[in-house]
Every structure is written in C-alpha cells, then in structure tokens.
PDB file of C-alpha atoms in Angstrom:
ATOM      1  CA  MET L 285      78.778 109.432  76.321  1.00 85.00           C
ATOM      2  CA  LYS L 286      81.051 108.383  79.236  1.00 90.00           C
ATOM      3  CA  THR L 287      83.849 106.276  78.481  1.00 89.00           C
ATOM      4  CA  ILE L 288      85.135 103.865  81.205  1.00 91.00           C
ATOM      5  CA  LEU L 289      88.079 101.866  81.411  1.00 87.00           C
ATOM      6  CA  LEU L 290      87.961  98.199  83.018  1.00 87.00           C
ATOM      7  CA  MET L 291      91.638  97.659  83.563  1.00 82.00           C
ATOM      8  CA  THR L 292      91.956  93.596  84.410  1.00 77.00           C
ATOM      9  CA  HIS L 293      93.141  90.226  84.092  1.00 72.00           C
ATOM     10  CA  PHE L 294      91.334  87.266  82.762  1.00 71.00           C
ATOM     11  CA  GLU L 295      93.402  84.695  84.871  1.00 71.00           C
ATOM     12  CA  SER L 296      90.418  83.686  86.795  1.00 70.00           C
ATOM     13  CA  SER L 297      86.683  82.466  86.270  1.00 73.00           C
ATOM     14  CA  VAL L 298      85.502  84.897  89.059  1.00 72.00           C
ATOM     15  CA  PHE L 299      87.053  88.025  87.420  1.00 76.00           C
ATOM     16  CA  ARG L 300      85.633  86.959  84.061  1.00 80.00           C
ATOM     17  CA  ALA L 301      82.166  86.734  85.415  1.00 82.00           C
ATOM     18  CA  ILE L 302      82.857  90.245  87.308  1.00 82.00           C
ATOM     19  CA  ALA L 303      84.085  91.793  83.923  1.00 85.00           C
ATOM     20  CA  GLU L 304      80.986  90.261  82.184  1.00 89.00           C
ATOM     21  CA  SER L 305      78.615  92.004  84.746  1.00 89.00           C
ATOM     22  CA  ILE L 306      80.549  95.341  84.552  1.00 89.00           C
ATOM     23  CA  SER L 307      79.885  95.063  80.689  1.00 92.00           C
ATOM     24  CA  ILE L 308      76.281  94.646  81.010  1.00 93.00           C
ATOM     25  CA  CYS L 309      75.755  97.171  83.477  1.00 91.00           C
ATOM     26  CA  SER L 310      78.229  99.453  81.080  1.00 92.00           C
ATOM     27  CA  LYS L 311      75.637  98.625  78.195  1.00 93.00           C
ATOM     28  CA  LYS L 312      72.337  99.447  79.957  1.00 94.00           C
ATOM     29  CA  ARG L 313      73.688 102.874  81.106  1.00 93.00           C
ATOM     30  CA  GLY L 314      74.913 103.685  77.387  1.00 94.00           C
ATOM     31  CA  TRP L 315      78.576 103.925  78.404  1.00 93.00           C
ATOM     32  CA  ALA L 316      81.418 102.836  76.571  1.00 91.00           C
ATOM     33  CA  LEU L 317      83.526 100.267  78.008  1.00 91.00           C
ATOM     34  CA  HIS L 318      87.203  99.414  77.064  1.00 86.00           C
ATOM     35  CA  ILE L 319      88.463  96.551  78.683  1.00 84.00           C
ATOM     36  CA  ILE L 320      92.208  96.326  78.748  1.00 81.00           C
ATOM     37  CA  THR L 321      95.110  94.441  80.532  1.00 76.00           C
ATOM     38  CA  ALA L 322      98.065  96.461  82.116  1.00 68.00           C
ATOM     39  CA  ALA L 323     101.434  94.579  82.369  1.00 66.00           C
ATOM     40  CA  ASP L 324     102.419  96.788  85.293  1.00 67.00           C
ATOM     41  CA  ALA L 325     101.656 100.039  87.106  1.00 69.00           C
ATOM     42  CA  GLU L 326     103.581 102.283  84.790  1.00 75.00           C
ATOM     43  CA  ASN L 327     101.690 100.631  81.731  1.00 78.00           C
ATOM     44  CA  ALA L 328      98.435 101.157  83.626  1.00 77.00           C
ATOM     45  CA  LYS L 329      99.242 104.954  84.165  1.00 78.00           C
ATOM     46  CA  GLY L 330     100.329 105.422  80.821  1.00 82.00           C
ATOM     47  CA  ILE L 331      96.910 103.584  79.363  1.00 81.00           C
ATOM     48  CA  ALA L 332      94.890 105.687  81.560  1.00 79.00           C
ATOM     49  CA  GLU L 333      96.526 108.874  80.286  1.00 81.00           C
ATOM     50  CA  SER L 334      96.289 108.059  76.722  1.00 84.00           C
ATOM     51  CA  TRP L 335      92.681 106.888  76.661  1.00 80.00           C
ATOM     52  CA  HIS L 336      91.093 110.095  77.696  1.00 81.00           C
ATOM     53  CA  ALA L 337      88.539 107.982  80.000  1.00 86.00           C
ATOM     54  CA  ASP L 338      86.111 109.557  82.352  1.00 91.00           C
ATOM     55  CA  GLY L 339      86.876 106.914  84.962  1.00 90.00           C
ATOM     56  CA  CYS L 340      88.468 103.519  85.431  1.00 87.00           C
ATOM     57  CA  ILE L 341      87.242 100.359  86.941  1.00 86.00           C
ATOM     58  CA  VAL L 342      91.038  98.595  88.073  1.00 82.00           C
ATOM     59  CA  TYR L 343      91.208  95.031  89.324  1.00 77.00           C
ATOM     60  CA  ALA L 344      93.929  95.666  91.844  1.00 68.00           C
ATOM     61  CA  SER L 345      95.933  92.391  91.688  1.00 66.00           C
ATOM     62  CA  SER L 346      96.068  89.319  89.695  1.00 61.00           C
ATOM     63  CA  PRO L 347      97.273  85.730  90.323  1.00 58.00           C
ATOM     64  CA  SER L 348     100.621  86.224  88.404  1.00 59.00           C
ATOM     65  CA  GLY L 349     101.424  89.005  90.378  1.00 59.00           C
ATOM     66  CA  LEU L 350     100.192  92.344  89.034  1.00 65.00           C
ATOM     67  CA  ASN L 351      99.850  94.577  91.824  1.00 69.00           C
ATOM     68  CA  LEU L 352      98.020  97.999  91.308  1.00 70.00           C
ATOM     69  CA  LYS L 353      96.794  98.696  94.792  1.00 68.00           C
ATOM     70  CA  ASN L 354      99.374 101.551  95.460  1.00 70.00           C
ATOM     71  CA  THR L 355      99.147 102.956  91.840  1.00 74.00           C
ATOM     72  CA  THR L 356      97.299 106.345  91.596  1.00 76.00           C
ATOM     73  CA  LEU L 357      95.774 106.741  88.085  1.00 79.00           C
ATOM     74  CA  PRO L 358      95.515 110.124  86.554  1.00 82.00           C
ATOM     75  CA  ILE L 359      91.758 109.684  86.455  1.00 83.00           C
ATOM     76  CA  PRO L 360      89.029 108.903  88.576  1.00 86.00           C
ATOM     77  CA  ALA L 361      89.121 105.061  89.757  1.00 84.00           C
ATOM     78  CA  ILE L 362      87.267 102.404  91.474  1.00 83.00           C
ATOM     79  CA  TYR L 363      89.607  99.613  92.731  1.00 81.00           C
ATOM     80  CA  ILE L 364      88.254  96.127  93.061  1.00 80.00           C
ATOM     81  CA  SER L 365      90.254  93.791  95.291  1.00 73.00           C
ATOM     82  CA  PRO L 366      89.464  90.421  97.192  1.00 65.00           C
ATOM     83  CA  ALA L 367      91.230  91.526 100.512  1.00 61.00           C
ATOM     84  CA  TRP L 368      92.957  94.736 100.808  1.00 57.00           C
ATOM     85  CA  GLU L 369      92.356  97.975 102.683  1.00 57.00           C
ATOM     86  CA  SER L 370      91.591 100.776 100.700  1.00 58.00           C
ATOM     87  CA  ASP L 371      94.148 103.476 101.869  1.00 67.00           C
ATOM     88  CA  GLY L 372      91.287 106.003 101.040  1.00 70.00           C
ATOM     89  CA  LYS L 373      91.063 105.010  97.590  1.00 73.00           C
ATOM     90  CA  LEU L 374      87.310 103.945  96.455  1.00 76.00           C
ATOM     91  CA  THR L 375      87.279 100.344  96.715  1.00 74.00           C
ATOM     92  CA  VAL L 376      84.791  97.526  96.122  1.00 78.00           C
ATOM     93  CA  SER L 377      85.697  94.003  97.666  1.00 76.00           C
ATOM     94  CA  HIS L 378      84.089  91.219  99.187  1.00 76.00           C
ATOM     95  CA  ASP L 379      83.870  89.793 102.769  1.00 82.00           C
ATOM     96  CA  SER L 380      85.938  86.310 102.511  1.00 85.00           C
ATOM     97  CA  CYS L 381      84.690  85.532 105.914  1.00 89.00           C
ATOM     98  CA  ILE L 382      80.883  85.605 104.946  1.00 90.00           C
ATOM     99  CA  THR L 383      81.865  83.656 101.731  1.00 89.00           C
ATOM    100  CA  GLY L 384      83.171  80.935 103.407  1.00 93.00           C
ATOM    101  CA  CYS L 385      80.329  80.576 105.874  1.00 94.00           C
ATOM    102  CA  ILE L 386      78.016  80.727 103.011  1.00 93.00           C
ATOM    103  CA  ALA L 387      79.614  78.256 101.355  1.00 94.00           C
ATOM    104  CA  ALA L 388      79.997  75.632 104.209  1.00 95.00           C
ATOM    105  CA  ARG L 389      76.021  76.170 105.092  1.00 94.00           C
ATOM    106  CA  GLU L 390      75.072  75.744 101.613  1.00 94.00           C
ATOM    107  CA  LEU L 391      77.277  72.534 100.884  1.00 93.00           C
ATOM    108  CA  GLY L 392      76.253  71.257 104.410  1.00 93.00           C
ATOM    109  CA  ASP L 393      72.776  71.719 103.402  1.00 94.00           C
ATOM    110  CA  LEU L 394      72.916  69.478 100.555  1.00 94.00           C
ATOM    111  CA  GLY L 395      73.961  66.484 103.184  1.00 90.00           C
ATOM    112  CA  LEU L 396      77.341  66.026 101.911  1.00 89.00           C
ATOM    113  CA  ASP L 397      79.789  63.890 104.228  1.00 88.00           C
ATOM    114  CA  ASN L 398      83.043  65.144 102.336  1.00 93.00           C
ATOM    115  CA  PHE L 399      84.457  68.749 102.135  1.00 95.00           C
ATOM    116  CA  ALA L 400      87.319  70.140 100.445  1.00 94.00           C
ATOM    117  CA  PHE L 401      89.266  73.578 100.391  1.00 94.00           C
ATOM    118  CA  ALA L 402      91.551  74.656  97.380  1.00 91.00           C
ATOM    119  CA  ALA L 403      93.685  77.731  97.082  1.00 86.00           C
ATOM    120  CA  ASP L 404      97.130  78.475  95.826  1.00 81.00           C
ATOM    121  CA  TYR L 405      99.863  78.367  98.551  1.00 85.00           C
ATOM    122  CA  PRO L 406     101.118  80.187 100.437  1.00 85.00           C
ATOM    123  CA  LEU L 407      97.537  81.159 101.085  1.00 84.00           C
ATOM    124  CA  PRO L 408      96.791  84.991 100.484  1.00 78.00           C
ATOM    125  CA  LEU L 409      94.950  86.839 103.259  1.00 80.00           C
ATOM    126  CA  TRP L 410      91.449  86.617 101.672  1.00 79.00           C
ATOM    127  CA  ALA L 411      92.122  82.747 101.341  1.00 87.00           C
ATOM    128  CA  GLU L 412      93.284  82.499 105.196  1.00 90.00           C
ATOM    129  CA  LYS L 413      90.183  84.330 106.134  1.00 89.00           C
ATOM    130  CA  ARG L 414      87.783  82.063 103.561  1.00 90.00           C
ATOM    131  CA  LEU L 415      89.403  78.939 104.964  1.00 94.00           C
ATOM    132  CA  SER L 416      89.081  79.882 108.524  1.00 96.00           C
ATOM    133  CA  SER L 417      85.208  80.663 108.251  1.00 95.00           C
ATOM    134  CA  TYR L 418      84.577  77.789 105.941  1.00 96.00           C
ATOM    135  CA  SER L 419      86.270  75.345 108.387  1.00 96.00           C
ATOM    136  CA  SER L 420      84.636  76.972 111.353  1.00 96.00           C
ATOM    137  CA  GLU L 421      81.025  76.772 109.760  1.00 95.00           C
ATOM    138  CA  LEU L 422      81.718  73.049 109.035  1.00 96.00           C
ATOM    139  CA  ALA L 423      83.102  72.033 112.487  1.00 96.00           C
ATOM    140  CA  LYS L 424      79.725  73.329 113.617  1.00 95.00           C
ATOM    141  CA  ARG L 425      78.146  70.679 111.525  1.00 94.00           C
ATOM    142  CA  GLY L 426      80.697  68.242 112.946  1.00 95.00           C
ATOM    143  CA  ARG L 427      82.513  68.029 109.596  1.00 95.00           C
ATOM    144  CA  THR L 428      86.148  68.957 108.387  1.00 95.00           C
ATOM    145  CA  ALA L 429      87.628  70.138 104.919  1.00 94.00           C
ATOM    146  CA  ASN L 430      90.408  68.647 103.116  1.00 93.00           C
ATOM    147  CA  GLU L 431      92.854  71.397 102.227  1.00 93.00           C
ATOM    148  CA  TYR L 432      94.652  71.147  98.918  1.00 92.00           C
ATOM    149  CA  ASP L 433      97.101  73.464  97.159  1.00 88.00           C
ATOM    150  CA  GLY L 434      95.475  74.787  94.092  1.00 81.00           C
ATOM    151  CA  ASN L 435      98.976  74.825  92.426  1.00 78.00           C
ATOM    152  CA  ASP L 436      98.714  70.905  92.563  1.00 80.00           C
ATOM    153  CA  LEU L 437      95.537  70.964  90.667  1.00 75.00           C
ATOM    154  CA  ARG L 438      96.676  72.579  87.619  1.00 64.00           C
TER     155      ARG L 438
END
C-alpha cells in the first residue's frame, strides 16, 4: 500500500474541498493518506523525513503566510499552487484568468445587474489576474464589478 502525505492548511474553503477530493481519490486507489499541517519549511522537511511516505502532495502557500514553494522535500512531491511558476517542480495550479472569465459569464447568464469581487489586499498575483479577466468579461456585457477588500469582510 502506498503512503501519501498531504501537507496543507485548512484556512480556506477552497482547499478544504481540494483536500476532500484528494482523500476520495486516495481511498479509491487504496492509498494510506495522512493529512498534516506544517508550521514552516523546516518543519515540513522534518515531517516528510520521519513519516517514510512514498510521496507528498504539498499546498505551497497559505493565507497566513506559510510558504513552501522554495522547499525541496526528501521524498517525491507534487505542489499545488494558485499562481506561481513551477521552477522545475511538479506543480498543479489553476488558471486564474479562465476562472475569472467563467465566473463573469456564469453570473452574467443569470441576468444579474450587480457584481462584486472580494480578495485580501494587497491583491496576490492570482487575484490580480482573476479580477482583470472577470472585469474584462463583465465589461463585454456592459457591467462592472464592485471591489471589496476581503480583510474587511471578516
């Protein structure tokens, strides 16, 4: 049986959904999945060494500042990241531009008149890309999005 580490944070509903999907996939394949959190890069390396896993899925960063994108682990690893280049590492990421376009089209097709975009400021690169494509797609429909600082919505 393969043993896989999922090194993550649970600070966002998006990643909780990703973790759930990874868990379901692992169960179907008969893998032992261990979900853990790391305090920092050194802690992540120590965890990876001590667990003797076959591989690791790593969420590369978190809203609170955990940043593992420059960390090389002692076991095979795949990094999940919303917006950074892979630097030669195996990386899974989503296209924030396409996400913004799809969101604007889907919401626009509902016949809505008011649109909003919320993200923590200063905007991370992925959010800048998403906002730009979202706003461009809304502009094609003669609409604009009100922008909100996610920090103010908590």
